[in-house]
Amino acid sequence: MATAVGTSIDAMAVGVSMAFLDVSIVVIALAIGAATMLMSTGGVLAGRFLGARFGRYAEILGGLALIGLGSSILYEHLTA
């Protein structure tokens, strides 16, 4: 929830800033769209490449991270 609120406030601040500046919203929207497309595509391609090579180890590491995070939250709630 906090991330969603923070993202919304950030988007609002950028929108208000663009309203005060004399810029073309079309150019800005196209630049943001192109950057998002390139980064998303790069992430998918990197994930596909790295997943083929390190998929099993990444799953184990991710599982351990989730177990650690859950244990930390449980400990925090039980001792508070």
mmCIF file of C-alpha atoms in Angstrom:
data_model
loop_
_atom_site.group_PDB
_atom_site.id
_atom_site.type_symbol
_atom_site.label_atom_id
_atom_site.label_comp_id
_atom_site.label_asym_id
_atom_site.label_seq_id
_atom_site.Cartn_x
_atom_site.Cartn_y
_atom_site.Cartn_z
ATOM 1 C CA MET A 1 0.000 0.000 0.000
ATOM 2 C CA ALA A 2 2.825 2.394 0.860
ATOM 3 C CA THR A 3 4.517 1.743 -2.476
ATOM 4 C CA ALA A 4 1.279 2.433 -4.342
ATOM 5 C CA VAL A 5 0.775 5.714 -2.481
ATOM 6 C CA GLY A 6 4.397 6.732 -3.046
ATOM 7 C CA THR A 7 4.170 5.955 -6.752
ATOM 8 C CA SER A 8 0.946 7.931 -7.069
ATOM 9 C CA ILE A 9 2.467 10.948 -5.311
ATOM 10 C CA ASP A 10 5.540 10.725 -7.543
ATOM 11 C CA ALA A 11 3.381 10.565 -10.677
ATOM 12 C CA MET A 12 1.347 13.529 -9.464
ATOM 13 C CA ALA A 13 4.490 15.572 -8.821
ATOM 14 C CA VAL A 14 5.780 14.846 -12.322
ATOM 15 C CA GLY A 15 2.414 15.713 -13.836
ATOM 16 C CA VAL A 16 2.218 19.023 -11.976
ATOM 17 C CA SER A 17 5.818 19.828 -12.950
ATOM 18 C CA MET A 18 5.027 19.159 -16.607
ATOM 19 C CA ALA A 19 2.032 21.487 -16.387
ATOM 20 C CA PHE A 20 4.279 24.360 -15.245
ATOM 21 C CA LEU A 21 6.977 23.712 -17.842
ATOM 22 C CA ASP A 22 6.513 24.545 -21.484
ATOM 23 C CA VAL A 23 7.071 21.031 -22.847
ATOM 24 C CA SER A 24 5.258 18.849 -25.321
ATOM 25 C CA ILE A 25 3.408 16.128 -23.441
ATOM 26 C CA VAL A 26 3.471 13.934 -26.560
ATOM 27 C CA VAL A 27 7.283 13.920 -26.642
ATOM 28 C CA ILE A 28 7.452 13.182 -22.918
ATOM 29 C CA ALA A 29 4.875 10.377 -23.189
ATOM 30 C CA LEU A 30 6.731 8.811 -26.127
ATOM 31 C CA ALA A 31 10.058 8.989 -24.271
ATOM 32 C CA ILE A 32 8.570 7.381 -21.149
ATOM 33 C CA GLY A 33 6.878 4.708 -23.281
ATOM 34 C CA ALA A 34 10.090 3.937 -25.182
ATOM 35 C CA ALA A 35 12.151 3.721 -21.984
ATOM 36 C CA THR A 36 9.559 1.439 -20.374
ATOM 37 C CA MET A 37 9.454 -0.807 -23.446
ATOM 38 C CA LEU A 38 13.235 -1.080 -23.657
ATOM 39 C CA MET A 39 13.695 -1.820 -19.963
ATOM 40 C CA SER A 40 10.829 -4.333 -19.881
ATOM 41 C CA THR A 41 12.103 -6.115 -22.981
ATOM 42 C CA GLY A 42 15.637 -6.150 -21.594
ATOM 43 C CA GLY A 43 14.400 -7.578 -18.299
ATOM 44 C CA VAL A 44 12.457 -10.345 -20.030
ATOM 45 C CA LEU A 45 15.407 -11.256 -22.251
ATOM 46 C CA ALA A 46 17.843 -11.187 -19.320
ATOM 47 C CA GLY A 47 15.459 -13.292 -17.252
ATOM 48 C CA ARG A 48 15.127 -15.826 -20.045
ATOM 49 C CA PHE A 49 18.891 -16.045 -20.497
ATOM 50 C CA LEU A 50 19.724 -16.141 -16.797
ATOM 51 C CA GLY A 51 16.816 -18.468 -16.039
ATOM 52 C CA ALA A 52 18.149 -21.056 -18.459
ATOM 53 C CA ARG A 53 21.589 -20.931 -16.844
ATOM 54 C CA PHE A 54 20.831 -20.285 -13.172
ATOM 55 C CA GLY A 55 17.115 -21.100 -12.844
ATOM 56 C CA ARG A 56 17.439 -23.832 -10.217
ATOM 57 C CA TYR A 57 19.839 -21.802 -8.065
ATOM 58 C CA ALA A 58 17.689 -18.678 -8.410
ATOM 59 C CA GLU A 59 14.623 -20.621 -7.234
ATOM 60 C CA ILE A 60 16.501 -21.902 -4.197
ATOM 61 C CA LEU A 61 17.879 -18.441 -3.396
ATOM 62 C CA GLY A 62 14.434 -16.861 -3.817
ATOM 63 C CA GLY A 63 12.870 -19.501 -1.577
ATOM 64 C CA LEU A 64 15.477 -18.938 1.104
ATOM 65 C CA ALA A 65 14.937 -15.175 0.877
ATOM 66 C CA LEU A 66 11.177 -15.621 1.332
ATOM 67 C CA ILE A 67 11.683 -17.978 4.267
ATOM 68 C CA GLY A 68 14.066 -15.455 5.855
ATOM 69 C CA LEU A 69 11.663 -12.576 5.296
ATOM 70 C CA GLY A 70 8.729 -14.534 6.707
ATOM 71 C CA SER A 71 10.779 -15.631 9.720
ATOM 72 C CA SER A 72 11.855 -12.049 10.343
ATOM 73 C CA ILE A 73 8.268 -10.792 10.246
ATOM 74 C CA LEU A 74 7.099 -13.630 12.505
ATOM 75 C CA TYR A 75 9.870 -12.917 14.993
ATOM 76 C CA GLU A 76 9.042 -9.199 14.956
ATOM 77 C CA HIS A 77 5.369 -9.845 15.650
ATOM 78 C CA LEU A 78 5.978 -12.409 18.360
ATOM 79 C CA THR A 79 8.459 -10.251 20.290
ATOM 80 C CA ALA A 80 6.701 -6.897 19.970
#
